[in-house]
Amino acid sequence: AQSVTQLGSHVSVSEGALVLLRCNYSSSVPPYLFWYVQYPNQGLQLLLKYTSAATLVKGINGFEAEFKKSETSFHLTKPSAHMSDAAEYFCAVTPRGNTGKLIFGQGTTLQVKP
Amino acid sequence: DAGVTQSPTHLIKTRGQQVTLRCSPKSGHDTVSWYQQALGQGPQFIFQYYEEEERQRGNFPDRFSGHQFPNYSSELNVNALLLGDSALYLCASSSQVIGTGELFFGEGSRLTVL
């Protein structure tokens, strides 16, 4: 069975600092991986996705993630945090060819301090 | 291009009542999935509808049922409401043709059971 673990339920950074949100997955077959962001009282917005051989994936708002098969990780990074990045971030996994059923992690709340 | 739309946005019910939530998928999408997001948790997969049939189901009791209409819109029904059913219910749409697993989410329907 597939699963996702997000290390750190709460991450706090200063504005302008590096953002690193950790995600490890468990899957018996190469999966598709996603990062979603959720702002308060809103639905989920896709930040980026890994679905191909390109291991470094660039997303919206300056975020990127690197797929590391050997470490079963898909950590999300952004070089310089902005106040508007404060939100809840979810890592998710799905088997290739299985659209619609995402397995989500518990989420990481990102706080950005001025 | 309209995204995923859900209604109602908020509703309050009492234990034992029944509720129906509605979802219209993104234009061009043919698959609708429903998720339950309890406070402080990641979304949990309820079920997925494609070609008007339930294709996949998560670990939810039979009190949760759904329907998909010929225009691809969908309903989620929950019977005999429990306090624990209080959550944000998210609808997501995708395309079976573009099988990358990417979901587009609506803003959600927030259900409070008293």
Coordinates of C-alpha atoms in Angstrom, one line a residue:
Chain A
A1 CA 0.0 0.0 0.0
Q2 CA 1.2 3.5 -0.7
S3 CA 1.7 6.1 1.9
V4 CA 3.2 9.5 2.4
T5 CA 5.0 11.0 5.4
Q6 CA 5.5 14.7 5.8
L7 CA 8.2 15.3 8.4
G8 CA 7.3 18.3 10.5
S9 CA 3.7 19.4 10.9
H10 CA 4.8 23.0 11.4
V11 CA 7.7 24.8 9.8
S12 CA 8.6 28.4 10.5
V13 CA 11.0 30.5 8.4
S14 CA 11.9 34.2 8.1
E15 CA 10.9 36.1 5.1
G16 CA 13.7 35.7 2.5
A17 CA 15.0 32.4 4.0
L18 CA 15.1 29.0 2.3
V19 CA 11.9 27.0 2.5
L20 CA 12.3 23.2 2.8
L21 CA 9.3 21.0 3.3
R22 CA 10.0 17.3 3.6
C23 CA 8.0 14.4 2.0
N24 CA 8.8 10.7 1.9
Y25 CA 6.7 8.2 0.2
S26 CA 6.2 4.4 0.2
S27 CA 5.3 2.7 -3.0
S28 CA 6.0 -0.6 -4.6
V29 CA 5.9 0.9 -8.1
P30 CA 7.1 4.2 -9.4
P31 CA 4.4 6.6 -8.5
Y32 CA 3.3 10.0 -9.5
L33 CA 4.0 12.6 -6.8
F34 CA 2.4 16.0 -6.2
W35 CA 2.6 19.0 -3.9
Y36 CA -0.6 20.9 -3.2
V37 CA -1.0 24.2 -1.3
Q38 CA -4.1 25.1 0.7
Y39 CA -4.8 28.6 1.9
P40 CA -7.2 29.2 4.8
N41 CA -10.8 28.2 4.0
Q42 CA -9.9 27.3 0.4
G43 CA -9.5 24.2 -1.7
L44 CA -6.2 22.7 -2.8
Q45 CA -4.1 24.2 -5.5
L46 CA -1.5 22.2 -7.4
L47 CA 2.0 23.5 -6.9
L48 CA 3.9 20.9 -9.0
K49 CA 3.9 17.3 -10.0
Y50 CA 6.4 14.5 -10.9
T51 CA 5.2 12.2 -13.6
S52 CA 8.2 11.7 -15.8
A53 CA 11.9 11.0 -15.9
A54 CA 12.8 14.7 -15.1
T55 CA 13.7 14.4 -11.4
L56 CA 13.8 18.1 -10.7
V57 CA 10.4 19.6 -11.1
K58 CA 9.6 23.3 -11.2
G59 CA 6.2 24.6 -10.1
I60 CA 4.4 27.8 -9.6
N61 CA 5.3 30.6 -7.3
G62 CA 9.0 29.7 -7.4
F63 CA 8.7 26.3 -5.8
E64 CA 10.5 23.2 -7.0
A65 CA 10.9 19.6 -5.8
E66 CA 13.4 16.9 -6.5
F67 CA 12.4 13.3 -6.9
K68 CA 15.0 11.0 -5.3
K69 CA 14.2 7.4 -5.9
S70 CA 17.1 6.1 -3.7
E71 CA 15.8 8.1 -0.8
T72 CA 12.1 7.7 -1.7
S73 CA 11.8 11.5 -1.1
F74 CA 10.1 14.4 -2.9
H75 CA 11.1 17.4 -0.8
L76 CA 9.7 20.9 -1.7
T77 CA 11.9 23.9 -1.7
K78 CA 11.9 27.6 -2.4
P79 CA 15.0 29.7 -2.3
S80 CA 13.4 32.8 -0.7
A81 CA 10.2 32.7 1.4
H82 CA 7.6 35.4 0.9
M83 CA 4.9 36.3 3.4
S84 CA 2.3 35.1 0.9
D85 CA 3.7 31.6 1.1
A86 CA 2.2 31.1 4.5
A87 CA -0.3 28.2 4.0
E88 CA -0.8 24.5 4.5
Y89 CA 1.2 22.2 2.1
F90 CA 0.3 18.6 1.2
C91 CA 2.4 16.0 -0.5
A92 CA 0.4 13.3 -2.3
V93 CA 1.1 10.1 -4.2
T94 CA -0.8 8.0 -6.7
P95 CA 0.1 4.9 -8.7
R96 CA 0.8 5.6 -12.3
G97 CA -2.3 5.1 -14.4
N98 CA -4.7 5.5 -11.5
T99 CA -6.1 9.0 -11.8
G100 CA -8.3 10.3 -9.1
K101 CA -7.1 8.5 -6.0
L102 CA -4.5 10.5 -4.2
I103 CA -3.0 9.5 -0.9
F104 CA -2.2 12.6 1.0
G105 CA 0.3 13.3 3.8
Q106 CA -0.9 14.9 7.0
G107 CA 0.3 18.3 5.8
T108 CA 2.8 20.9 6.9
T109 CA 1.9 24.4 8.0
L110 CA 4.4 27.0 6.8
Q111 CA 4.7 30.1 8.8
V112 CA 6.7 33.0 7.4
K113 CA 7.9 35.6 9.9
P114 CA 8.7 39.2 8.9
Chain B
D1 CA -12.7 28.4 -18.2
A2 CA -14.7 27.5 -15.1
G3 CA -12.9 25.4 -12.6
V4 CA -14.4 22.9 -10.2
T5 CA -17.5 24.3 -8.5
Q6 CA -19.1 23.0 -5.4
S7 CA -22.3 23.8 -3.5
P8 CA -23.2 24.6 -0.9
T9 CA -20.1 26.2 0.6
H10 CA -21.3 25.9 4.2
L11 CA -24.0 23.9 5.8
I12 CA -25.1 22.9 9.3
K13 CA -27.0 19.6 10.0
T14 CA -27.9 17.7 13.1
R15 CA -27.1 14.1 14.0
G16 CA -29.1 11.6 12.1
Q17 CA -30.0 13.9 9.2
Q18 CA -29.0 13.4 5.6
V19 CA -27.0 15.7 3.4
T20 CA -26.3 16.1 -0.3
L21 CA -23.3 17.9 -1.7
R22 CA -22.9 18.9 -5.4
C23 CA -20.0 19.2 -7.7
S24 CA -19.4 20.4 -11.3
P25 CA -16.1 19.3 -12.8
K26 CA -13.7 21.4 -14.7
S27 CA -14.6 21.7 -18.3
G28 CA -13.3 18.8 -20.3
H29 CA -12.9 16.5 -17.3
D30 CA -14.9 13.3 -17.0
T31 CA -13.9 11.9 -13.6
V32 CA -15.0 13.2 -10.2
S33 CA -13.4 12.2 -6.9
W34 CA -14.6 13.1 -3.4
Y35 CA -12.4 13.7 -0.4
Q36 CA -13.1 14.3 3.3
Q37 CA -10.7 16.6 5.1
A38 CA -11.1 16.7 8.8
L39 CA -9.8 19.7 10.7
G40 CA -6.0 19.6 10.8
Q41 CA -5.7 16.5 8.6
G42 CA -4.9 15.7 5.0
P43 CA -7.8 14.9 2.6
Q44 CA -9.0 11.3 2.7
F45 CA -10.3 9.6 -0.5
I46 CA -14.0 8.7 -0.3
F47 CA -14.7 7.5 -3.9
Q48 CA -14.3 8.2 -7.5
Y49 CA -16.9 8.3 -10.3
Y50 CA -16.3 7.8 -14.0
E51 CA -18.9 7.0 -16.7
E52 CA -21.6 7.3 -14.1
E53 CA -20.2 4.5 -12.0
E54 CA -18.3 4.3 -8.8
R55 CA -14.9 3.1 -9.8
Q56 CA -12.9 3.2 -6.6
R57 CA -13.8 3.5 -3.0
G58 CA -11.8 4.4 0.1
N59 CA -12.4 3.2 3.6
F60 CA -15.8 4.9 4.2
P61 CA -19.0 3.3 5.3
D62 CA -22.0 2.7 3.1
R63 CA -23.6 5.8 4.6
F64 CA -21.5 7.6 2.1
S65 CA -22.9 7.3 -1.4
G66 CA -22.6 9.2 -4.6
H67 CA -23.8 9.7 -8.1
Q68 CA -22.5 11.0 -11.4
F69 CA -24.8 12.4 -14.0
P70 CA -24.4 12.3 -17.8
N71 CA -22.9 15.8 -17.8
Y72 CA -20.2 14.5 -15.5
S73 CA -21.4 16.5 -12.5
S74 CA -21.6 14.6 -9.2
E75 CA -23.4 14.4 -5.9
L76 CA -22.1 13.1 -2.5
N77 CA -24.8 11.9 -0.1
V78 CA -24.2 11.1 3.5
N79 CA -27.0 9.5 5.6
A80 CA -27.5 9.2 9.3
L81 CA -25.0 12.0 10.0
L82 CA -22.6 11.6 12.9
L83 CA -20.7 14.3 14.8
G84 CA -17.5 12.8 13.2
D85 CA -18.7 13.6 9.7
S86 CA -18.0 17.3 10.4
A87 CA -15.4 18.2 7.8
L88 CA -14.5 20.0 4.6
Y89 CA -15.7 17.9 1.7
L90 CA -13.6 18.4 -1.4
C91 CA -14.5 17.5 -4.9
A92 CA -11.8 17.0 -7.5
S93 CA -12.0 16.4 -11.2
S94 CA -9.6 14.8 -13.6
S95 CA -9.4 13.4 -17.1
Q96 CA -9.0 9.7 -17.9
V97 CA -7.6 10.8 -21.3
I98 CA -4.8 12.7 -19.7
G99 CA -3.7 10.0 -17.3
T100 CA -1.2 11.9 -15.1
G101 CA -3.2 11.7 -11.9
E102 CA -3.5 15.5 -11.6
L103 CA -6.6 16.6 -9.8
F104 CA -8.2 20.0 -9.8
F105 CA -10.0 20.7 -6.6
G106 CA -13.0 22.9 -5.8
E107 CA -13.2 25.2 -2.8
G108 CA -15.1 22.6 -0.8
S109 CA -18.3 22.3 1.2
R110 CA -17.8 22.7 4.9
L111 CA -20.3 20.5 6.8
T112 CA -20.9 21.0 10.5
V113 CA -22.9 18.3 12.3
L114 CA -24.4 19.3 15.7

